[in-house]
Short mmCIF file of C-alpha atoms and ligand atoms in Angstrom, two decimals:
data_model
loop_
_atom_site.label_atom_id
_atom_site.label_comp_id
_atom_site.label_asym_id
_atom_site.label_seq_id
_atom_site.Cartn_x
_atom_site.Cartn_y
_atom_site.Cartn_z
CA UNK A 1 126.87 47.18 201.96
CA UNK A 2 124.71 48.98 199.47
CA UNK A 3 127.66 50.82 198.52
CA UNK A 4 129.48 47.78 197.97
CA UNK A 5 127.25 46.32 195.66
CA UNK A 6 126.98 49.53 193.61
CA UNK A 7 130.66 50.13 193.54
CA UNK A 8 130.92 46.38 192.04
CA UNK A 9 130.92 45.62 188.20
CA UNK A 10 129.08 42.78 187.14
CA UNK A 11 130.17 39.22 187.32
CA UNK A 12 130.46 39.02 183.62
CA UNK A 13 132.78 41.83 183.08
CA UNK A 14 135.26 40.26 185.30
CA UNK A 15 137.32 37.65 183.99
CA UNK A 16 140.49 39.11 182.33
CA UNK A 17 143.13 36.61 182.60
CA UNK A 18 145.67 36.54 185.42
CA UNK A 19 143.15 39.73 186.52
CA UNK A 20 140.84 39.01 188.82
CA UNK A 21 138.20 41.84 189.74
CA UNK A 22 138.60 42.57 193.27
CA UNK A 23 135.05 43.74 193.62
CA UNK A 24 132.07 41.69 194.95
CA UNK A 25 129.08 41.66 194.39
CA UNK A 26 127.32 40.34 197.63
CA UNK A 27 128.82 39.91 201.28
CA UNK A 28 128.67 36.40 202.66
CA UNK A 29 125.80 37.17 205.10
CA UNK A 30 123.50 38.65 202.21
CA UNK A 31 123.70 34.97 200.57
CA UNK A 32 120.70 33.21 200.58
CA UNK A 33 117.91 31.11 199.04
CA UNK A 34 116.33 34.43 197.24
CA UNK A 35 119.70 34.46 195.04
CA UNK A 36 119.58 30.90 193.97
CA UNK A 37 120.43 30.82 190.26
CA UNK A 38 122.03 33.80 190.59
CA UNK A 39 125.59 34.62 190.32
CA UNK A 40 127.59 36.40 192.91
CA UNK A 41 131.46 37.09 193.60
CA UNK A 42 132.69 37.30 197.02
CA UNK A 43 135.79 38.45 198.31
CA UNK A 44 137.32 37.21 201.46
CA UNK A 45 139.68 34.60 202.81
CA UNK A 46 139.92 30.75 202.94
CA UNK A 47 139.00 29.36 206.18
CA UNK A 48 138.26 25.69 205.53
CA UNK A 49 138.96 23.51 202.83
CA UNK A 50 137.80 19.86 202.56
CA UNK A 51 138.78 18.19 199.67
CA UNK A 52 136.88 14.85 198.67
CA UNK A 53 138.59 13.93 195.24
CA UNK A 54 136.71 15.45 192.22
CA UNK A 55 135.53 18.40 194.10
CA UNK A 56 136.52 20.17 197.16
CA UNK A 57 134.43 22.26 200.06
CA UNK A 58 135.25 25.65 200.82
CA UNK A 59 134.66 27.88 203.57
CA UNK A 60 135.32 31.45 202.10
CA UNK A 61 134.73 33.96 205.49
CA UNK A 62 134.51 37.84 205.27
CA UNK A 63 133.77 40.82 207.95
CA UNK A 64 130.29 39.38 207.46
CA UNK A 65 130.21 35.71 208.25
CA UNK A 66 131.16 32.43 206.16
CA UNK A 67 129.38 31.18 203.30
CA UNK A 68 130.23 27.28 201.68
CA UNK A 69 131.72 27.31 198.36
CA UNK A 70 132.25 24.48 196.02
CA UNK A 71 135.33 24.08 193.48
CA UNK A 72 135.80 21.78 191.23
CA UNK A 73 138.31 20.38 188.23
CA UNK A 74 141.96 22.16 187.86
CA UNK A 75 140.55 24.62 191.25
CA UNK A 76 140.35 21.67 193.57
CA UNK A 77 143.70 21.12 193.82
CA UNK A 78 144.31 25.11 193.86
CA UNK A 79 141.95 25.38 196.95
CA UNK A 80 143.78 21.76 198.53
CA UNK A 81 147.23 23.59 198.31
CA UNK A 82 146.33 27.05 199.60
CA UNK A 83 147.14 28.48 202.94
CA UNK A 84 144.63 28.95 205.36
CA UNK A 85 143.86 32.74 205.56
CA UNK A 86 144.76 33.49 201.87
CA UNK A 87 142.52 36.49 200.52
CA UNK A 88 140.73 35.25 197.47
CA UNK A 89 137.75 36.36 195.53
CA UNK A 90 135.38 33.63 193.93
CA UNK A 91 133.16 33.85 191.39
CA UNK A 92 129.91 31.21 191.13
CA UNK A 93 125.88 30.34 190.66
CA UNK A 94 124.07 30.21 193.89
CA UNK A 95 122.35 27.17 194.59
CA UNK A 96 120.90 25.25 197.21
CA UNK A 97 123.12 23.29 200.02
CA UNK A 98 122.67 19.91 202.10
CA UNK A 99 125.31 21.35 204.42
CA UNK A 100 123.76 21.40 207.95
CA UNK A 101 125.36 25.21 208.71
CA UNK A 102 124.87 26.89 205.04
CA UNK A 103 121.10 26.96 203.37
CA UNK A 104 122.97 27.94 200.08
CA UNK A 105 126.33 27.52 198.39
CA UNK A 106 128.54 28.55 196.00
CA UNK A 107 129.23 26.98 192.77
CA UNK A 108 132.05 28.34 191.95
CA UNK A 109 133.68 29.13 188.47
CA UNK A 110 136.61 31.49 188.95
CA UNK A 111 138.77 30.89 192.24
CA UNK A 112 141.14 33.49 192.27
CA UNK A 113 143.79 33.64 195.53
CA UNK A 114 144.80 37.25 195.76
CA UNK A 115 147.39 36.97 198.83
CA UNK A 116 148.57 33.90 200.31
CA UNK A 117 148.79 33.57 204.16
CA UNK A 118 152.04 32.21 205.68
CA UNK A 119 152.13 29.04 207.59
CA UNK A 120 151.83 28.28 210.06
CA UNK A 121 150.26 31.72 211.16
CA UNK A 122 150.92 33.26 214.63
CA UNK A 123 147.92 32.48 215.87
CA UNK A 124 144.45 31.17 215.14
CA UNK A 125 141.75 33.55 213.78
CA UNK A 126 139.26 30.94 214.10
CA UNK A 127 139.25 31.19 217.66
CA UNK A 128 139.31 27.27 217.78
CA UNK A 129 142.31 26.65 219.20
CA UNK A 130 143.07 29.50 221.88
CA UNK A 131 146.24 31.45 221.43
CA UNK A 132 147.73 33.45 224.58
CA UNK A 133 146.81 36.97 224.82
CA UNK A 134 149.91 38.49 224.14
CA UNK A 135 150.08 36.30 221.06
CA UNK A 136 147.41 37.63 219.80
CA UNK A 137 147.74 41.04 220.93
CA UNK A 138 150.67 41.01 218.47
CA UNK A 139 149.12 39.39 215.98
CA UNK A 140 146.13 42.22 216.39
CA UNK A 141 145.40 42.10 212.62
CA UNK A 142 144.96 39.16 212.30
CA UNK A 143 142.79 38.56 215.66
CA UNK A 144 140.65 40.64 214.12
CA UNK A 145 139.90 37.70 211.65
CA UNK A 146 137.71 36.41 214.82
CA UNK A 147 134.49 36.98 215.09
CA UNK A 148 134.25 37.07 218.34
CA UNK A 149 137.37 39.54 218.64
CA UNK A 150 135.67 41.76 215.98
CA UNK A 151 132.59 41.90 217.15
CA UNK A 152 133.89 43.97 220.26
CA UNK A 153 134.97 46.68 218.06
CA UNK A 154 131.86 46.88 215.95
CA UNK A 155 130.06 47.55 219.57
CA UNK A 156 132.87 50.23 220.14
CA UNK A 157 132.16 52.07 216.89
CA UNK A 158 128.03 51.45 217.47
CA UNK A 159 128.95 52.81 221.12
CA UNK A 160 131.01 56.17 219.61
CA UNK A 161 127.82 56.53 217.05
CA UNK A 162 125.77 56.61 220.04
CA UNK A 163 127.60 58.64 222.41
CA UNK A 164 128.03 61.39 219.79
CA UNK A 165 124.53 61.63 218.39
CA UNK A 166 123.20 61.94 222.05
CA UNK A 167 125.49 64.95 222.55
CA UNK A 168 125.29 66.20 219.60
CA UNK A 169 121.12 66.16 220.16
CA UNK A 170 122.03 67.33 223.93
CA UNK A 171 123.20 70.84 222.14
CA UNK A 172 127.14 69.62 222.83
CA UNK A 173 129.69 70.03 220.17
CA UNK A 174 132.54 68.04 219.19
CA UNK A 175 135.93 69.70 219.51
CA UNK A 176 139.41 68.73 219.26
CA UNK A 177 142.00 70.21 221.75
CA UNK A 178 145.62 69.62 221.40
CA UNK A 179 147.48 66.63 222.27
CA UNK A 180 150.78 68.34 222.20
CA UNK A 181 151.16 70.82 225.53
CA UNK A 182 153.80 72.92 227.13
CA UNK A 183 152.49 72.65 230.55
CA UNK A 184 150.37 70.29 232.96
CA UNK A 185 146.68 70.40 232.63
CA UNK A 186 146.02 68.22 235.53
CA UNK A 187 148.81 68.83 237.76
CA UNK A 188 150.08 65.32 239.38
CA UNK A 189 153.42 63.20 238.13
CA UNK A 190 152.07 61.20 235.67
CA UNK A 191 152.87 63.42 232.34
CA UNK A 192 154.93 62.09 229.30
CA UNK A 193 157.42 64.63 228.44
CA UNK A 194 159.24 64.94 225.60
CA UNK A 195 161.72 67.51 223.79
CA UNK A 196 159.78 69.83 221.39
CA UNK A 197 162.09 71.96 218.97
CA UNK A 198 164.02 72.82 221.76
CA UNK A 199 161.46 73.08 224.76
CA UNK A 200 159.91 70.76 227.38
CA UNK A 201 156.70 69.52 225.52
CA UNK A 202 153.99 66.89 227.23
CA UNK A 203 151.42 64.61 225.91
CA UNK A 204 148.07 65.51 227.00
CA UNK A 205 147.01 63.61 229.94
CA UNK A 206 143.46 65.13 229.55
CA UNK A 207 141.35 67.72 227.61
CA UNK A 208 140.55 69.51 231.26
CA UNK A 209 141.87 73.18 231.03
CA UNK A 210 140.91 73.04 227.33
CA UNK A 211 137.03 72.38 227.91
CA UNK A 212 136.93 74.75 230.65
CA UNK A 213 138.04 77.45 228.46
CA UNK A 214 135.78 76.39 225.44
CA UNK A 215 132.78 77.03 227.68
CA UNK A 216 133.48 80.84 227.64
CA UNK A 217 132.70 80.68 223.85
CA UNK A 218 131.00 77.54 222.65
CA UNK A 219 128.89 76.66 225.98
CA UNK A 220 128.64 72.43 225.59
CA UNK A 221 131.37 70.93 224.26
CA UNK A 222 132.76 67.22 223.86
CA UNK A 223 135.82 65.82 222.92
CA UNK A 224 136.51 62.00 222.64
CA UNK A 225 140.27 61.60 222.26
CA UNK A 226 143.43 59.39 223.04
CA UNK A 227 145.31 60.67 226.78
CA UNK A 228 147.96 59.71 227.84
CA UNK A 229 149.37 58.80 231.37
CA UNK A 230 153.01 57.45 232.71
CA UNK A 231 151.21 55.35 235.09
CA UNK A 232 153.38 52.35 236.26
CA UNK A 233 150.48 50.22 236.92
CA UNK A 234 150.02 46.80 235.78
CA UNK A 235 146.46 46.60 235.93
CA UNK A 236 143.58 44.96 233.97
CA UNK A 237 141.91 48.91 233.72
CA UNK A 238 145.09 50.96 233.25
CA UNK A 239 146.63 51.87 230.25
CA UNK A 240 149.32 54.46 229.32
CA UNK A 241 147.16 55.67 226.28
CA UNK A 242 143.62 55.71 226.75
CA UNK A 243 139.96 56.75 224.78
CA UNK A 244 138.13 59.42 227.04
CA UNK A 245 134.58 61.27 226.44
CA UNK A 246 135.12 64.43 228.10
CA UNK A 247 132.47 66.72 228.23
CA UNK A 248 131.80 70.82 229.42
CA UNK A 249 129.13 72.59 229.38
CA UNK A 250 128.19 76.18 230.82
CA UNK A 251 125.15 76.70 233.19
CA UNK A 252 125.19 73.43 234.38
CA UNK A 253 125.53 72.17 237.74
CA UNK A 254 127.32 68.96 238.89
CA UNK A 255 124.03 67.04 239.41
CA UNK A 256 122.57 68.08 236.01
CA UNK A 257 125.62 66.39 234.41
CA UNK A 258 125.32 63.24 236.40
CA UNK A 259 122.12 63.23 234.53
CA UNK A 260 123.71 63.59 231.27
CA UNK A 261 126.42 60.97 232.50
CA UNK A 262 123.32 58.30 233.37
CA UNK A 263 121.91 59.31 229.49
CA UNK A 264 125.38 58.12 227.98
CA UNK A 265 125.30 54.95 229.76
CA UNK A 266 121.92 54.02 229.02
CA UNK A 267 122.10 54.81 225.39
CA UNK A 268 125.42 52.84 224.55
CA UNK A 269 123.76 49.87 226.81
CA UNK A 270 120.18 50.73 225.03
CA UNK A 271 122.21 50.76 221.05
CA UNK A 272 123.81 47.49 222.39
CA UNK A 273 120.67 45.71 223.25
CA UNK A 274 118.61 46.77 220.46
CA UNK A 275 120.78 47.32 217.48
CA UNK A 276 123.82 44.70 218.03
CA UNK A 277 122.62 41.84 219.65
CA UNK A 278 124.72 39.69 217.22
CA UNK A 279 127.50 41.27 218.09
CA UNK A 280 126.77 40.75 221.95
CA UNK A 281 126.57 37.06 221.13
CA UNK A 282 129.12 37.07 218.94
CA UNK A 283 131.55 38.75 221.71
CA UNK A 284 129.75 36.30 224.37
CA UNK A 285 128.04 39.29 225.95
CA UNK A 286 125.05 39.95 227.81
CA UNK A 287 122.88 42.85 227.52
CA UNK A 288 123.11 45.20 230.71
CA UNK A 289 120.09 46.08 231.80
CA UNK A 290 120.76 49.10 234.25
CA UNK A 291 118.67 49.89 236.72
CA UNK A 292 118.27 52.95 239.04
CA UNK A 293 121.32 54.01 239.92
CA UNK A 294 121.96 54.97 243.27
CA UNK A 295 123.78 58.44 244.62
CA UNK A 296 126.07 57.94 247.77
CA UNK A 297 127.67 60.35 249.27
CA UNK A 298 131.18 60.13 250.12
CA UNK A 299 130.66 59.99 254.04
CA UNK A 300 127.21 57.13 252.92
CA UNK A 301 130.63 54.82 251.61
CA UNK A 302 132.39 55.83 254.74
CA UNK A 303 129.50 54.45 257.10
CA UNK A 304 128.74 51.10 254.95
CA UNK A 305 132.38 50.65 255.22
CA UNK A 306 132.74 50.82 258.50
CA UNK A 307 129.79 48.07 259.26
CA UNK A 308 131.95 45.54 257.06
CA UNK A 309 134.99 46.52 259.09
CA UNK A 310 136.70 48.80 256.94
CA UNK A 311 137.29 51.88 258.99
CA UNK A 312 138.59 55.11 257.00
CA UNK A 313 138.96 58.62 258.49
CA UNK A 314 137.30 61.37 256.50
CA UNK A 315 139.96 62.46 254.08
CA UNK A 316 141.13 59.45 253.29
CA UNK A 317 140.94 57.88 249.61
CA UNK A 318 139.13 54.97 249.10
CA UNK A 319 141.59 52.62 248.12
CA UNK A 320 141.07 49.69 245.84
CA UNK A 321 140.26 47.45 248.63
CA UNK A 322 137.53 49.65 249.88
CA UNK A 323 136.15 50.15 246.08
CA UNK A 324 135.96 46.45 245.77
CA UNK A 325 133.85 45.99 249.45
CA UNK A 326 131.54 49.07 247.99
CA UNK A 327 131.39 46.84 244.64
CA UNK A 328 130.43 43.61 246.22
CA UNK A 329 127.61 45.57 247.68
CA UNK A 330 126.31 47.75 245.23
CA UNK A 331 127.25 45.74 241.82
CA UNK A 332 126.14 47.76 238.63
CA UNK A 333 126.30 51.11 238.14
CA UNK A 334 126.71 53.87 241.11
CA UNK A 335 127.61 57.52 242.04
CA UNK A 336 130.02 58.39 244.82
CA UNK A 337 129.16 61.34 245.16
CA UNK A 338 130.08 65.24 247.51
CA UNK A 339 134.12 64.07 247.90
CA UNK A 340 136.30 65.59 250.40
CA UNK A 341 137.54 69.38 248.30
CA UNK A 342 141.00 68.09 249.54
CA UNK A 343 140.96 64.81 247.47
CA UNK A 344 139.52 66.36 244.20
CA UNK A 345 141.15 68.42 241.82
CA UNK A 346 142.23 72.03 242.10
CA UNK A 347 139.10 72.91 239.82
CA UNK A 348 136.33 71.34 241.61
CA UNK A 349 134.11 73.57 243.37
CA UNK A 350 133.48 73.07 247.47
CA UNK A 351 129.94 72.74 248.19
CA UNK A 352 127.94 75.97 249.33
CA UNK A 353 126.64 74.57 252.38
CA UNK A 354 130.11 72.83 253.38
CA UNK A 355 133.26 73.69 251.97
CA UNK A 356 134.70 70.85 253.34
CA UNK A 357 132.98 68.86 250.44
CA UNK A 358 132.97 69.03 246.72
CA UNK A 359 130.37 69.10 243.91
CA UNK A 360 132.23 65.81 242.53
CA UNK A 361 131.16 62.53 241.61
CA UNK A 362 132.77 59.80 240.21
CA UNK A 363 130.89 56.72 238.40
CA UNK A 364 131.44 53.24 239.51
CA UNK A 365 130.45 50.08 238.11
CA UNK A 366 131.48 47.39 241.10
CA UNK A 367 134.94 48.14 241.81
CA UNK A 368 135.65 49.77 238.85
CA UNK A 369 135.93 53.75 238.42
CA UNK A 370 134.07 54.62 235.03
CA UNK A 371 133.89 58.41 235.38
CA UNK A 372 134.51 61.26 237.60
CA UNK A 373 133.57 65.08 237.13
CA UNK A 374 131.72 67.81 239.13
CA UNK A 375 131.25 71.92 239.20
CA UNK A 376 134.37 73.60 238.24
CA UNK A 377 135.22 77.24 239.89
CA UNK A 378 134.80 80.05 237.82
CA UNK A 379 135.96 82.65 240.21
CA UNK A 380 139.73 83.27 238.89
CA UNK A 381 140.45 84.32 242.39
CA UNK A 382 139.17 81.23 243.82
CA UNK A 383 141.05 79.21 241.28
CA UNK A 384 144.56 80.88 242.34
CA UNK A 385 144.50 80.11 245.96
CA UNK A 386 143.14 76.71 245.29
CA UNK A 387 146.02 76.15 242.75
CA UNK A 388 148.35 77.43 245.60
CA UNK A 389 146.56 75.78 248.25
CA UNK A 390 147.57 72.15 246.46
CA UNK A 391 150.99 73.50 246.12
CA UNK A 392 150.91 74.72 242.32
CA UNK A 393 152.59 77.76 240.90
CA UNK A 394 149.56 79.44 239.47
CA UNK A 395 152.48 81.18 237.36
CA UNK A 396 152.46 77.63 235.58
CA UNK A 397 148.70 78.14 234.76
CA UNK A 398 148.86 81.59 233.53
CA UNK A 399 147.67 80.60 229.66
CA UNK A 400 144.72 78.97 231.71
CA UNK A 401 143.85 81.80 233.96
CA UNK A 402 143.57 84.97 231.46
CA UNK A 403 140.79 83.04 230.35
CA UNK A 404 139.27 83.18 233.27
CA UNK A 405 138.99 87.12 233.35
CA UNK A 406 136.91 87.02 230.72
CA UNK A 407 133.62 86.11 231.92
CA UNK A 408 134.19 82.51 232.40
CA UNK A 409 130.43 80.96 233.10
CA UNK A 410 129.87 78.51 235.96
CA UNK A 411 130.67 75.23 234.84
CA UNK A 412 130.50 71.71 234.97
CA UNK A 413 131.71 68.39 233.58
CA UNK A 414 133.27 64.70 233.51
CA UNK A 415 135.58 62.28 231.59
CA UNK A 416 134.51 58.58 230.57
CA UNK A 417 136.64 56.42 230.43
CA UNK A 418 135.54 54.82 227.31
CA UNK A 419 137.78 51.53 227.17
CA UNK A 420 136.61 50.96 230.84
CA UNK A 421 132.76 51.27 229.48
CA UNK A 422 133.38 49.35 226.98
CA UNK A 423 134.82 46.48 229.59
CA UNK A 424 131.43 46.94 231.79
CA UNK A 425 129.47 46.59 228.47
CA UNK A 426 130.94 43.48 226.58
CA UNK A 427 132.10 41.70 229.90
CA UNK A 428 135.92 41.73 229.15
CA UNK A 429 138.34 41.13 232.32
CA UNK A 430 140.60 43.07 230.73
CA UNK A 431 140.42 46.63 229.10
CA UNK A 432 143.16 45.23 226.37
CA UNK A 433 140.71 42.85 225.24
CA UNK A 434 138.47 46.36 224.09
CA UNK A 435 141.24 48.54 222.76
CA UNK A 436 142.81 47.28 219.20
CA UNK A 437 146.20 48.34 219.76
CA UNK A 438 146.59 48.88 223.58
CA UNK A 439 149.46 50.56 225.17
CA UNK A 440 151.13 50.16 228.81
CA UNK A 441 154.01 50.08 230.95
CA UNK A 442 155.78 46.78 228.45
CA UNK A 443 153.67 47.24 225.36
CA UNK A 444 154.50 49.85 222.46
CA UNK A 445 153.92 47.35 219.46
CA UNK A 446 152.57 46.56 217.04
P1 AMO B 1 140.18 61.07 235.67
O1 AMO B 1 141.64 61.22 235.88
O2 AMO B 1 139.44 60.41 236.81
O3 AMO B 1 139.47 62.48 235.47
O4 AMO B 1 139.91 60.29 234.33
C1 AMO B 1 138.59 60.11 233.84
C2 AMO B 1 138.31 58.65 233.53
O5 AMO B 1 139.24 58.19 232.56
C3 AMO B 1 139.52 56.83 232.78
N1 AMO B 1 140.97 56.63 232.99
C4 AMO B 1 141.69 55.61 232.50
N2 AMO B 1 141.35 54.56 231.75
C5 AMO B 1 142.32 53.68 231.41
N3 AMO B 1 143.62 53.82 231.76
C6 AMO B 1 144.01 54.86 232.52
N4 AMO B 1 145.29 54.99 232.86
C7 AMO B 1 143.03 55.83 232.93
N5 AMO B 1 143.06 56.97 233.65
C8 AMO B 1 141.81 57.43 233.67
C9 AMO B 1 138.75 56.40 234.01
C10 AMO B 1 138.49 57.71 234.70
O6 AMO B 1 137.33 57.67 235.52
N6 AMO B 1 139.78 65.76 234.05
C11 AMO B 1 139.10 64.72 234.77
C12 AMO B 1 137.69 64.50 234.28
C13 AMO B 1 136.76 65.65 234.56
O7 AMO B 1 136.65 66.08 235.74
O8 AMO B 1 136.13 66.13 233.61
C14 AMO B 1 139.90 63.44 234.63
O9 AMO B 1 140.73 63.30 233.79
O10 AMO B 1 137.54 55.79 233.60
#
């Protein structure tokens, strides 16, 4: 905002005919009794007009908040007959207001309407009347007008900020691994594919083989990217593109990262509920307050499962309906931790003691799976027969392996899911509502 104010000229300067200055002065949340008598240009768009003959009320909104301006003579009737929504920038003397919501006003002597809106508009920024989802999913832009809808991604960026500084402090640095790849990292079905000058090309479905590898060199790394899945599932948590935090780091074993996992999450809930509490309320949020959060074992879910009635073998995955029994029971944040080796990944070590197991964990919040990671292998030998053992041609991994034969440190690591974070965090039912321009199985616009 500083910036802003420095970047503007003065009021004075302003007024070329049929010119208007599109720079402010103040935002409509820094107006206020200390800048009575003062003049001040704001630039935003008309929410409210109510006309009452010689003069007319204005509601002028920007990314800040509203603020009440007042128009009078030939500008009444120019406020009367624009369109809801129109950009404008108005020029005026503070002064004091009997309006119940606004301790100042705008008097305002240059009105100036930049862009007019259309009407009627696809939807209603205002949030007062509700428009359906969809509608407003295409309409993104313009949802954005909502407080309420904006406020969401001001807690994403504030949650990014946070995430990053706290690796960064944690010795981790940020790296960017291609999006564009000529083979599987992950193994599995779900891979976009796509001609490439000639050649079978894929869209990343995760930074996995990439972090590994950057261990050898740059010991912690993160990476918070788009990936991208061909998963036919028409879920409130699934998208085909989605925002991961993926981190690596050398040295580490799969409970010390847990740890670092359980940092993350408190500091984006900690930057929510000390730094953006307007934007919780604005998004209807409540602060999370997390408390200790509890490590089960794989086989712990098996035996509280089987008390409610829901018998699984050991092997078997624990399907949504079993997630949501574990979530009724253990509602905020928790680990499932030590996973059968055969359900995990071909990188995930076994455990020492049983090879049976894995060093894996995945974080849950209720039903809802927020994170998984664990110890990698390092032992290139190791990571062949596994790779053959879950019936992959470690021919197709080659690229990955040399790497491997170069001192590759022990290892360990996870991927957030930061969309489904971001869900837990502001409350959302749906991980659209957190992503600006989400994409799935029927949506590829806007
Ligand atoms: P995984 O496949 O479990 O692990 O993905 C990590 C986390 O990413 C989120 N996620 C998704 N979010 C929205 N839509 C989707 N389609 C989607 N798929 C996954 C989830 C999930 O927990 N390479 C490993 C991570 C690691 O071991 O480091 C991996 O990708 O929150």
């Amino acid at each position: 905002m500083e910036k802003v104010q420095k970047m503007a000229r003065s009021v004075k300067d302003s007024e070329k005919p049929g010119m208007a200055d599109i720079h402010r002065t103040h935002y409509a949340r820094e107006l206020g009794e200390h800048l009575v008598g003062k003049e001040v240009r704001i630039g935003g768009w008309i929410e409210d007009v109510r006309d009452i003959g010689k003069l007319a009320f204005v509601t002028v909104r920007d990314a800040t908040g509203a603020c009440q301006i007042i128009v009078t003579s030939d500008n009444v009737q120019k406020a009367v007959q624009a369109q809801r929504q129109s950009a404008v920038v108005v020029a005026g003397v503070v002064q004091k207001s009997k309006a119940r919501d606004f301790p100042v006003e705008v008097k305002v002597s240059e009105f100036s309407i930049l862009t007019g809106a259309v009407h009627p508009l696809p939807i209603d920024p205002t949030g007062r009347v509700e428009s359906a989802f969809d509608k407003r999913l295409d309409a993104r832009a313009l949802d954005l007008r909502n407080p309420k809808v904006a406020a969401i991604f001001r807690l994403r960026s504030a949650g990014l900020k946070a995430v990053r500084d706290l690796l960064r402090s944690e010795g981790f640095i940020e790296v960017n691994t291609p999006k564009i790849i000529g083979s599987a990292s992950e193994g599995g079905a779900n891979l976009f594919g796509f001609e490439y000058f000639k050649r079978k090309a894929y869209l990343a479905q995760s930074p996995q083989l990439y972090k590994e590898q950057l261990t050898l060199g740059l010991d912690r790394v993160f990476e918070i990217g788009p990936y991208f899945r061909a998963e036919n599932s028409h879920t409130v948590r699934h998208l085909t593109e989605f925002t991961s935090v993926d981190v690596e780091a050398a040295f580490l074993d799969y409970e010390d990262v847990m740890d670092l996992v359980e940092k993350v999450v408190r500091t984006v809930a900690k930057e929510f509920n000390e730094n953006c509490s307007r934007e919780l309320e604005l998004a209807g949020a409540k602060k999370t307050e997390i408390g200790k959060i509890e490590r089960l074992t794989y086989e712990q879910c098996l035996d509280e499962l089987a008390k409610t009635g829901e018998k699984l073998a050991f092997g078997d995955d624990l399907s949504d309906a079993a997630l949501r029994k574990l979530g009724e029971a253990h509602s905020g944040f928790y680990f499932i931790t030590d996973w059968p080796l055969k359900l995990k990944p071909f990188y995930i070590h076994e455990k020492e003691d049983d090879p049976r197991l894995s060093k894996s964990f995945d974080l849950q919040h209720g039903y809802l799976e927020l994170v998984s990671g664990g110890r990698r292998l390092h032992d290139p030998a190791k990571l062949r027969a596994r790779l053959a053992e879950q019936g992959l041609n470690p021919e197709g991994f080659a690229e990955h392996l040399k790497a491997f034969d170069w001192g590759m440190p022990p290892h360990s690591g996870w991927g957030l899911g930061f969309d489904r974070l971001m869900m837990v965090l502001t409350g959302a039912q749906n991980v659209r509502e957190v992503v600006l321009y989400p994409r799935d199985t029927d949506r590829l616009t806007p």
